[in-house]
mmCIF file of C-alpha atoms in Angstrom:
data_model
loop_
_atom_site.group_PDB
_atom_site.id
_atom_site.type_symbol
_atom_site.label_atom_id
_atom_site.label_comp_id
_atom_site.label_asym_id
_atom_site.label_seq_id
_atom_site.Cartn_x
_atom_site.Cartn_y
_atom_site.Cartn_z
ATOM 1 C CA UNK A 1 0.000 0.000 0.000
ATOM 2 C CA UNK A 2 1.137 3.552 -0.736
ATOM 3 C CA UNK A 3 1.159 6.323 1.883
ATOM 4 C CA UNK A 4 2.032 9.933 1.084
ATOM 5 C CA UNK A 5 3.761 10.115 4.477
ATOM 6 C CA UNK A 6 5.301 7.511 6.726
ATOM 7 C CA UNK A 7 6.520 8.304 10.245
ATOM 8 C CA UNK A 8 8.929 5.827 11.834
ATOM 9 C CA UNK A 9 8.489 6.078 15.592
ATOM 10 C CA UNK A 10 5.470 7.022 17.728
ATOM 11 C CA UNK A 11 7.133 9.226 20.325
ATOM 12 C CA UNK A 12 6.284 12.913 20.770
ATOM 13 C CA UNK A 13 8.317 13.891 17.703
ATOM 14 C CA UNK A 14 6.631 11.408 15.394
ATOM 15 C CA UNK A 15 3.130 11.967 16.755
ATOM 16 C CA UNK A 16 3.424 15.740 16.411
ATOM 17 C CA UNK A 17 4.439 15.409 12.771
ATOM 18 C CA UNK A 18 1.687 12.871 12.069
ATOM 19 C CA UNK A 19 -0.957 15.058 13.719
ATOM 20 C CA UNK A 20 0.069 18.176 11.787
ATOM 21 C CA UNK A 21 0.206 16.423 8.413
ATOM 22 C CA UNK A 22 -3.165 14.752 8.940
ATOM 23 C CA UNK A 23 -4.849 17.922 10.208
ATOM 24 C CA UNK A 24 -3.187 20.596 8.083
ATOM 25 C CA UNK A 25 -2.493 18.812 4.817
ATOM 26 C CA UNK A 26 -5.402 16.351 5.019
ATOM 27 C CA UNK A 27 -3.023 13.596 3.884
ATOM 28 C CA UNK A 28 -2.818 9.986 4.985
ATOM 29 C CA UNK A 29 0.000 9.124 7.397
ATOM 30 C CA UNK A 30 1.266 5.716 8.491
ATOM 31 C CA UNK A 31 3.011 5.644 11.887
ATOM 32 C CA UNK A 32 5.247 2.601 12.424
ATOM 33 C CA UNK A 33 6.244 1.801 16.002
ATOM 34 C CA UNK A 34 8.522 -0.966 17.303
ATOM 35 C CA UNK A 35 6.990 -1.005 20.781
ATOM 36 C CA UNK A 36 3.499 -2.213 21.695
ATOM 37 C CA UNK A 37 2.285 1.314 22.476
ATOM 38 C CA UNK A 38 2.467 4.896 21.285
ATOM 39 C CA UNK A 39 4.040 7.743 23.253
ATOM 40 C CA UNK A 40 7.683 6.682 23.188
ATOM 41 C CA UNK A 41 9.412 7.344 26.489
ATOM 42 C CA UNK A 42 6.594 9.552 27.822
ATOM 43 C CA UNK A 43 4.287 6.517 27.900
ATOM 44 C CA UNK A 44 2.515 6.043 31.219
ATOM 45 C CA UNK A 45 0.165 3.348 32.459
ATOM 46 C CA UNK A 46 -1.664 2.047 35.527
ATOM 47 C CA UNK A 47 0.118 -0.775 37.335
ATOM 48 C CA UNK A 48 -1.598 -3.766 38.920
ATOM 49 C CA UNK A 49 -2.378 -1.702 42.026
ATOM 50 C CA UNK A 50 -4.032 1.032 39.982
ATOM 51 C CA UNK A 51 -1.244 3.579 40.415
ATOM 52 C CA UNK A 52 -0.315 5.706 37.397
ATOM 53 C CA UNK A 53 3.389 5.250 36.664
ATOM 54 C CA UNK A 54 5.812 6.636 34.087
ATOM 55 C CA UNK A 55 7.164 3.440 32.559
ATOM 56 C CA UNK A 56 10.395 4.979 31.237
ATOM 57 C CA UNK A 57 11.274 7.352 34.046
ATOM 58 C CA UNK A 58 9.732 10.604 35.290
ATOM 59 C CA UNK A 59 8.626 13.167 32.721
ATOM 60 C CA UNK A 60 7.738 16.677 33.858
ATOM 61 C CA UNK A 61 6.566 19.103 31.205
ATOM 62 C CA UNK A 62 8.049 22.584 31.343
ATOM 63 C CA UNK A 63 8.617 25.267 28.721
ATOM 64 C CA UNK A 64 8.878 28.966 27.983
ATOM 65 C CA UNK A 65 7.482 28.306 24.496
ATOM 66 C CA UNK A 66 3.859 29.412 24.608
ATOM 67 C CA UNK A 67 3.069 27.934 21.190
ATOM 68 C CA UNK A 68 4.259 24.472 22.241
ATOM 69 C CA UNK A 69 2.336 24.704 25.519
ATOM 70 C CA UNK A 70 -0.862 25.728 23.747
ATOM 71 C CA UNK A 71 -0.386 23.150 20.998
ATOM 72 C CA UNK A 72 -0.171 20.266 23.475
ATOM 73 C CA UNK A 73 -2.968 21.893 25.449
ATOM 74 C CA UNK A 74 -5.310 21.028 22.588
ATOM 75 C CA UNK A 75 -5.008 17.403 23.648
ATOM 76 C CA UNK A 76 -4.943 17.684 27.437
ATOM 77 C CA UNK A 77 -5.865 19.835 30.372
ATOM 78 C CA UNK A 78 -2.921 20.587 32.630
ATOM 79 C CA UNK A 79 -2.501 20.105 36.342
ATOM 80 C CA UNK A 80 -0.253 22.797 37.773
ATOM 81 C CA UNK A 81 2.945 21.193 39.003
ATOM 82 C CA UNK A 82 6.154 22.855 40.126
ATOM 83 C CA UNK A 83 8.838 20.222 40.285
ATOM 84 C CA UNK A 84 11.127 20.070 43.302
ATOM 85 C CA UNK A 85 14.002 17.646 43.804
ATOM 86 C CA UNK A 86 15.917 16.688 46.930
ATOM 87 C CA UNK A 87 19.436 15.281 47.000
ATOM 88 C CA UNK A 88 20.912 13.117 49.756
ATOM 89 C CA UNK A 89 24.291 14.553 50.719
ATOM 90 C CA UNK A 90 26.129 13.838 53.968
ATOM 91 C CA UNK A 91 23.052 12.038 55.262
ATOM 92 C CA UNK A 92 20.754 15.031 54.743
ATOM 93 C CA UNK A 93 18.104 15.749 52.116
ATOM 94 C CA UNK A 94 18.722 19.167 50.600
ATOM 95 C CA UNK A 95 17.274 20.990 47.580
ATOM 96 C CA UNK A 96 18.642 20.496 44.091
ATOM 97 C CA UNK A 97 19.640 22.439 41.992
ATOM 98 C CA UNK A 98 22.083 24.428 44.067
ATOM 99 C CA UNK A 99 20.365 27.465 45.546
ATOM 100 C CA UNK A 100 20.758 29.644 48.601
ATOM 101 C CA UNK A 101 18.673 27.101 50.526
ATOM 102 C CA UNK A 102 20.982 24.285 49.406
ATOM 103 C CA UNK A 103 24.167 26.002 50.564
ATOM 104 C CA UNK A 104 22.674 27.189 53.849
ATOM 105 C CA UNK A 105 21.433 23.694 54.737
ATOM 106 C CA UNK A 106 24.627 22.003 53.608
ATOM 107 C CA UNK A 107 26.911 24.250 55.655
ATOM 108 C CA UNK A 108 24.445 25.057 58.485
ATOM 109 C CA UNK A 109 24.583 28.765 57.721
ATOM 110 C CA UNK A 110 22.119 31.587 57.104
ATOM 111 C CA UNK A 111 23.736 33.527 54.271
ATOM 112 C CA UNK A 112 22.067 36.200 52.171
ATOM 113 C CA UNK A 113 22.112 35.954 48.364
ATOM 114 C CA UNK A 114 25.039 38.395 48.248
ATOM 115 C CA UNK A 115 26.980 36.395 50.827
ATOM 116 C CA UNK A 116 26.344 33.205 48.869
ATOM 117 C CA UNK A 117 27.814 34.803 45.752
ATOM 118 C CA UNK A 118 31.008 35.619 47.637
ATOM 119 C CA UNK A 119 31.005 32.161 49.245
ATOM 120 C CA UNK A 120 30.784 30.391 45.861
ATOM 121 C CA UNK A 121 33.204 32.772 44.132
ATOM 122 C CA UNK A 122 35.842 32.074 46.786
ATOM 123 C CA UNK A 123 35.635 28.343 46.030
ATOM 124 C CA UNK A 124 35.380 28.455 42.248
ATOM 125 C CA UNK A 125 38.555 27.401 40.454
ATOM 126 C CA UNK A 126 39.622 29.654 37.555
ATOM 127 C CA UNK A 127 40.045 27.740 34.281
ATOM 128 C CA UNK A 128 41.978 28.854 31.225
ATOM 129 C CA UNK A 129 39.752 26.684 29.072
ATOM 130 C CA UNK A 130 36.477 24.861 29.753
ATOM 131 C CA UNK A 131 36.560 21.525 27.909
ATOM 132 C CA UNK A 132 34.672 19.012 30.058
ATOM 133 C CA UNK A 133 31.816 18.749 32.548
ATOM 134 C CA UNK A 134 34.389 18.564 35.349
ATOM 135 C CA UNK A 135 35.825 21.895 34.196
ATOM 136 C CA UNK A 136 32.348 23.436 34.213
ATOM 137 C CA UNK A 137 31.619 22.319 37.766
ATOM 138 C CA UNK A 138 35.002 23.278 39.216
ATOM 139 C CA UNK A 139 34.914 26.704 37.560
ATOM 140 C CA UNK A 140 31.454 27.401 38.967
ATOM 141 C CA UNK A 141 31.366 25.862 42.455
ATOM 142 C CA UNK A 142 34.811 24.516 43.313
ATOM 143 C CA UNK A 143 36.152 21.122 44.372
ATOM 144 C CA UNK A 144 34.126 20.362 47.516
ATOM 145 C CA UNK A 145 30.661 21.030 46.077
ATOM 146 C CA UNK A 146 31.671 19.290 42.862
ATOM 147 C CA UNK A 147 32.536 16.139 44.803
ATOM 148 C CA UNK A 148 29.421 16.229 46.970
ATOM 149 C CA UNK A 149 26.901 16.740 44.177
ATOM 150 C CA UNK A 150 28.334 16.036 40.750
ATOM 151 C CA UNK A 151 31.328 13.726 40.559
ATOM 152 C CA UNK A 152 29.870 10.395 41.688
ATOM 153 C CA UNK A 153 26.403 11.046 40.280
ATOM 154 C CA UNK A 154 27.931 11.648 36.847
ATOM 155 C CA UNK A 155 30.067 8.514 37.140
ATOM 156 C CA UNK A 156 26.998 6.436 37.961
ATOM 157 C CA UNK A 157 24.873 8.021 35.255
ATOM 158 C CA UNK A 158 27.400 7.743 32.430
ATOM 159 C CA UNK A 159 29.957 5.189 33.563
ATOM 160 C CA UNK A 160 32.608 7.833 32.880
ATOM 161 C CA UNK A 161 34.527 10.417 34.855
ATOM 162 C CA UNK A 162 33.140 13.962 34.338
ATOM 163 C CA UNK A 163 36.574 14.848 32.916
ATOM 164 C CA UNK A 164 35.718 12.616 29.924
ATOM 165 C CA UNK A 165 32.300 14.122 29.235
ATOM 166 C CA UNK A 166 31.182 17.077 27.167
ATOM 167 C CA UNK A 167 30.421 20.373 28.922
ATOM 168 C CA UNK A 168 26.715 20.115 28.062
ATOM 169 C CA UNK A 169 25.954 17.555 30.798
ATOM 170 C CA UNK A 170 26.671 19.693 33.855
ATOM 171 C CA UNK A 171 25.992 22.991 32.081
ATOM 172 C CA UNK A 172 22.284 22.088 32.093
ATOM 173 C CA UNK A 173 22.232 22.166 35.922
ATOM 174 C CA UNK A 174 21.524 25.719 37.161
ATOM 175 C CA UNK A 175 23.141 27.591 40.032
ATOM 176 C CA UNK A 176 20.842 30.119 41.692
ATOM 177 C CA UNK A 177 21.672 32.829 44.195
ATOM 178 C CA UNK A 178 18.121 32.884 45.524
ATOM 179 C CA UNK A 179 15.718 30.836 47.650
ATOM 180 C CA UNK A 180 13.861 29.486 44.610
ATOM 181 C CA UNK A 181 14.082 25.700 44.993
ATOM 182 C CA UNK A 182 11.983 24.821 41.928
ATOM 183 C CA UNK A 183 13.898 22.472 39.648
ATOM 184 C CA UNK A 184 12.650 24.366 36.578
ATOM 185 C CA UNK A 185 11.854 28.057 36.320
ATOM 186 C CA UNK A 186 9.980 27.947 32.999
ATOM 187 C CA UNK A 187 6.808 30.006 32.659
ATOM 188 C CA UNK A 188 4.653 27.011 31.763
ATOM 189 C CA UNK A 189 4.883 23.871 33.865
ATOM 190 C CA UNK A 190 2.508 21.040 34.529
ATOM 191 C CA UNK A 191 1.406 17.444 34.199
ATOM 192 C CA UNK A 192 -1.246 16.245 31.723
ATOM 193 C CA UNK A 193 -4.366 15.715 33.820
ATOM 194 C CA UNK A 194 -5.146 12.261 32.414
ATOM 195 C CA UNK A 195 -1.525 11.290 31.783
ATOM 196 C CA UNK A 196 0.793 11.381 28.800
ATOM 197 C CA UNK A 197 -0.670 8.322 27.098
ATOM 198 C CA UNK A 198 -4.125 9.909 26.950
ATOM 199 C CA UNK A 199 -2.551 13.064 25.526
ATOM 200 C CA UNK A 200 -0.811 11.021 22.822
ATOM 201 C CA UNK A 201 -3.954 9.062 21.999
ATOM 202 C CA UNK A 202 -5.861 12.289 21.408
ATOM 203 C CA UNK A 203 -3.095 13.542 19.114
ATOM 204 C CA UNK A 204 -3.718 10.694 16.679
ATOM 205 C CA UNK A 205 -7.524 10.677 16.709
ATOM 206 C CA UNK A 206 -7.635 11.555 13.036
ATOM 207 C CA UNK A 207 -8.929 9.167 10.373
ATOM 208 C CA UNK A 208 -5.968 10.087 8.172
ATOM 209 C CA UNK A 209 -3.582 8.487 10.692
ATOM 210 C CA UNK A 210 -2.916 4.740 10.691
ATOM 211 C CA UNK A 211 -0.699 3.175 13.370
ATOM 212 C CA UNK A 212 1.259 -0.058 13.050
ATOM 213 C CA UNK A 213 2.538 -1.262 16.458
ATOM 214 C CA UNK A 214 4.982 -4.064 17.306
ATOM 215 C CA UNK A 215 6.691 -3.436 13.984
ATOM 216 C CA UNK A 216 10.324 -2.615 13.332
ATOM 217 C CA UNK A 217 10.464 -0.123 10.483
ATOM 218 C CA UNK A 218 13.720 -1.686 9.241
ATOM 219 C CA UNK A 219 11.952 -5.005 8.679
ATOM 220 C CA UNK A 220 9.194 -3.568 6.482
ATOM 221 C CA UNK A 221 11.126 -0.714 4.937
ATOM 222 C CA UNK A 222 11.319 -2.331 1.493
ATOM 223 C CA UNK A 223 7.670 -3.325 1.557
ATOM 224 C CA UNK A 224 6.187 0.154 2.103
ATOM 225 C CA UNK A 225 5.809 2.726 -0.644
ATOM 226 C CA UNK A 226 5.729 6.340 0.455
ATOM 227 C CA UNK A 227 6.271 9.859 -0.758
ATOM 228 C CA UNK A 228 8.002 11.247 2.337
ATOM 229 C CA UNK A 229 9.540 9.565 5.365
ATOM 230 C CA UNK A 230 9.995 11.185 8.771
ATOM 231 C CA UNK A 231 12.414 8.954 10.656
ATOM 232 C CA UNK A 232 12.718 9.244 14.451
ATOM 233 C CA UNK A 233 14.584 6.001 15.187
ATOM 234 C CA UNK A 234 18.313 5.457 15.814
ATOM 235 C CA UNK A 235 20.454 7.035 13.111
ATOM 236 C CA UNK A 236 22.901 4.139 12.946
ATOM 237 C CA UNK A 237 20.157 1.552 12.411
ATOM 238 C CA UNK A 238 18.737 3.449 9.462
ATOM 239 C CA UNK A 239 22.077 3.141 7.686
ATOM 240 C CA UNK A 240 22.723 -0.454 8.699
ATOM 241 C CA UNK A 241 25.363 0.640 11.247
ATOM 242 C CA UNK A 242 27.823 1.191 8.399
ATOM 243 C CA UNK A 243 29.949 3.462 10.618
ATOM 244 C CA UNK A 244 29.522 1.284 13.689
ATOM 245 C CA UNK A 245 26.926 1.366 16.444
ATOM 246 C CA UNK A 246 26.418 4.662 18.221
ATOM 247 C CA UNK A 247 26.869 4.463 21.989
ATOM 248 C CA UNK A 248 23.962 5.103 24.321
ATOM 249 C CA UNK A 249 23.490 4.957 28.061
ATOM 250 C CA UNK A 250 20.603 2.797 29.202
ATOM 251 C CA UNK A 251 18.727 2.363 32.496
ATOM 252 C CA UNK A 252 17.152 -0.447 34.469
ATOM 253 C CA UNK A 253 13.899 0.773 36.013
ATOM 254 C CA UNK A 254 13.009 -1.109 39.180
ATOM 255 C CA UNK A 255 9.486 -0.583 40.531
ATOM 256 C CA UNK A 256 8.482 -1.155 44.153
ATOM 257 C CA UNK A 257 5.009 -0.732 45.627
ATOM 258 C CA UNK A 258 4.470 -0.125 49.341
ATOM 259 C CA UNK A 259 1.359 -0.482 51.446
ATOM 260 C CA UNK A 260 1.637 3.094 52.687
ATOM 261 C CA UNK A 261 0.489 6.451 51.360
ATOM 262 C CA UNK A 262 3.901 8.119 51.135
ATOM 263 C CA UNK A 263 7.487 6.935 50.690
ATOM 264 C CA UNK A 264 9.671 10.055 50.515
ATOM 265 C CA UNK A 265 9.551 13.809 51.001
ATOM 266 C CA UNK A 266 9.719 14.839 47.330
ATOM 267 C CA UNK A 267 8.637 13.455 43.946
ATOM 268 C CA UNK A 268 12.292 12.783 43.084
ATOM 269 C CA UNK A 269 15.237 12.221 45.419
ATOM 270 C CA UNK A 270 18.751 12.003 43.965
ATOM 271 C CA UNK A 271 21.498 9.829 45.438
ATOM 272 C CA UNK A 272 24.836 11.111 44.112
ATOM 273 C CA UNK A 273 27.075 9.238 46.557
ATOM 274 C CA UNK A 274 25.027 6.424 48.086
ATOM 275 C CA UNK A 275 23.699 3.218 46.512
ATOM 276 C CA UNK A 276 23.975 1.969 42.942
ATOM 277 C CA UNK A 277 20.876 3.816 41.752
ATOM 278 C CA UNK A 278 20.900 7.490 40.860
ATOM 279 C CA UNK A 279 17.439 8.522 41.992
ATOM 280 C CA UNK A 280 14.050 7.410 43.304
ATOM 281 C CA UNK A 281 10.794 8.722 41.864
ATOM 282 C CA UNK A 282 7.491 8.498 43.748
ATOM 283 C CA UNK A 283 4.811 8.786 41.082
ATOM 284 C CA UNK A 284 1.861 9.913 43.196
ATOM 285 C CA UNK A 285 3.813 13.038 44.063
ATOM 286 C CA UNK A 286 4.087 13.797 40.334
ATOM 287 C CA UNK A 287 0.528 13.015 39.290
ATOM 288 C CA UNK A 288 -1.380 14.041 42.402
ATOM 289 C CA UNK A 289 -3.194 10.718 42.438
ATOM 290 C CA UNK A 290 -4.866 9.729 45.696
ATOM 291 C CA UNK A 291 -4.230 6.096 46.645
ATOM 292 C CA UNK A 292 -3.674 4.168 49.882
ATOM 293 C CA UNK A 293 -0.526 2.590 48.379
ATOM 294 C CA UNK A 294 2.454 4.183 46.649
ATOM 295 C CA UNK A 295 4.804 3.063 43.878
ATOM 296 C CA UNK A 296 8.419 4.159 43.529
ATOM 297 C CA UNK A 297 10.983 3.685 40.762
ATOM 298 C CA UNK A 298 14.726 3.251 41.265
ATOM 299 C CA UNK A 299 17.011 3.983 38.292
ATOM 300 C CA UNK A 300 20.142 1.907 37.715
ATOM 301 C CA UNK A 301 22.184 3.248 34.762
ATOM 302 C CA UNK A 302 23.881 0.643 32.563
ATOM 303 C CA UNK A 303 25.861 0.342 29.366
ATOM 304 C CA UNK A 304 23.638 -1.988 27.343
ATOM 305 C CA UNK A 305 19.912 -1.998 26.716
ATOM 306 C CA UNK A 306 17.255 0.358 25.428
ATOM 307 C CA UNK A 307 18.926 3.517 24.035
ATOM 308 C CA UNK A 308 18.015 6.468 26.277
ATOM 309 C CA UNK A 309 20.861 8.962 26.419
ATOM 310 C CA UNK A 310 23.298 9.703 23.563
ATOM 311 C CA UNK A 311 26.869 9.628 24.839
ATOM 312 C CA UNK A 312 28.213 13.191 25.287
ATOM 313 C CA UNK A 313 31.813 12.591 24.200
ATOM 314 C CA UNK A 314 33.842 14.010 21.286
ATOM 315 C CA UNK A 315 34.380 10.568 19.757
ATOM 316 C CA UNK A 316 30.659 9.803 19.737
ATOM 317 C CA UNK A 317 29.832 13.172 18.202
ATOM 318 C CA UNK A 318 32.424 12.573 15.482
ATOM 319 C CA UNK A 319 30.946 9.149 14.762
ATOM 320 C CA UNK A 320 27.450 10.595 14.523
ATOM 321 C CA UNK A 321 28.725 13.260 12.146
ATOM 322 C CA UNK A 322 29.485 10.488 9.642
ATOM 323 C CA UNK A 323 25.833 9.460 9.773
ATOM 324 C CA UNK A 324 24.663 13.045 9.549
ATOM 325 C CA UNK A 325 26.561 13.460 6.291
ATOM 326 C CA UNK A 326 24.866 10.309 4.989
ATOM 327 C CA UNK A 327 21.500 11.854 5.854
ATOM 328 C CA UNK A 328 22.160 14.683 3.442
ATOM 329 C CA UNK A 329 22.127 12.229 0.544
ATOM 330 C CA UNK A 330 18.688 10.813 1.425
ATOM 331 C CA UNK A 331 15.841 12.210 -0.660
ATOM 332 C CA UNK A 332 12.432 12.887 0.840
ATOM 333 C CA UNK A 333 13.628 11.642 4.226
ATOM 334 C CA UNK A 334 13.723 13.825 7.344
ATOM 335 C CA UNK A 335 15.558 12.793 10.514
ATOM 336 C CA UNK A 336 13.953 14.025 13.707
ATOM 337 C CA UNK A 337 14.276 13.539 17.452
ATOM 338 C CA UNK A 338 16.630 12.317 20.132
ATOM 339 C CA UNK A 339 17.659 9.049 18.474
ATOM 340 C CA UNK A 340 17.811 10.270 14.883
ATOM 341 C CA UNK A 341 19.696 13.445 15.759
ATOM 342 C CA UNK A 342 21.762 11.838 18.534
ATOM 343 C CA UNK A 343 21.141 14.637 20.994
ATOM 344 C CA UNK A 344 19.294 15.212 24.235
ATOM 345 C CA UNK A 345 15.893 16.887 23.884
ATOM 346 C CA UNK A 346 13.482 18.063 26.545
ATOM 347 C CA UNK A 347 9.852 17.358 25.666
ATOM 348 C CA UNK A 348 9.073 20.930 24.669
ATOM 349 C CA UNK A 349 12.187 21.161 22.495
ATOM 350 C CA UNK A 350 11.361 18.021 20.526
ATOM 351 C CA UNK A 351 7.789 19.242 19.935
ATOM 352 C CA UNK A 352 9.161 22.608 18.826
ATOM 353 C CA UNK A 353 11.568 20.861 16.466
ATOM 354 C CA UNK A 354 8.704 18.809 15.018
ATOM 355 C CA UNK A 355 6.453 21.843 14.563
ATOM 356 C CA UNK A 356 9.257 23.728 12.830
ATOM 357 C CA UNK A 357 9.902 20.796 10.513
ATOM 358 C CA UNK A 358 6.217 20.634 9.614
ATOM 359 C CA UNK A 359 6.072 24.348 8.888
ATOM 360 C CA UNK A 360 9.411 24.864 7.168
ATOM 361 C CA UNK A 361 9.829 21.594 5.251
ATOM 362 C CA UNK A 362 6.465 19.867 4.975
ATOM 363 C CA UNK A 363 4.225 22.820 4.195
ATOM 364 C CA UNK A 364 2.030 22.742 7.319
ATOM 365 C CA UNK A 365 0.826 25.993 8.841
#
């Protein structure tokens, strides 16, 4: 069968493109998805105890992009949610990212914002050149805070020393000279009232959209005829791994349900120095669900498995660049999203990227 458009992958990137093409161009779209569900990594579901969980780790929507917020708002109502994270350091739970509250609790002080600036500046280590995530941290907060918050967490998360990792990893973590302990400061923040899966289902409620689940696009690629392909899968797999497999960091998600209403003080608690896991998420504190039990998720980073995080190293970027050059030779094929572009995307950024592609390349309004 012929389809004017085929989308490989049913995550937020692919679903946004499919929805825009179907609605704006009134064209038929086939979405091909390897997993048994749509939604990609934002997929959520109810477990056997009836608790809504995020199957692939916590996802909190936040953005300063009003258009993206309003676009997704067509498919969901939002519950207001201001994300706060605690980190266990020296046996105490203190706010993360680093704020005035963090430093005061860590050092048992009562500094003002101005005093905190002097306190941090006195510990920061001047760098002639910032090349790695370790350089970023040391130049901003100094050795002691780097070791307490960043060094071991990064080693667990990536299996590498921060001195081996691109600056982008730690640069994403803010440093605030205020009492604002929100993890994100974006103007628009929230959780979809009925969950991410319901949001995604409403995105594809168009008769022009057909969805093929449990199907690897690579296996049917030669059997489908199409005019345009939007590919959101791994870049290396599209090209038969001709330049070798791209490296990703994966995670084991371990769920535990307790016969109690609450497990921890915050929705997410990080463990930079203790245990093999990096963090624990308690889902009810994200969703606001009322339930006599509670379910938590522990995250154990690992080298092999489902590809979640592109490796932020110069060698990996250079390897991906070989694939990116191959992409330029493909006709009527667009590569979109975290796996295809081998880069980290927040949810709002990947939706923005998809909307821009639809407008600039595919002729959608």
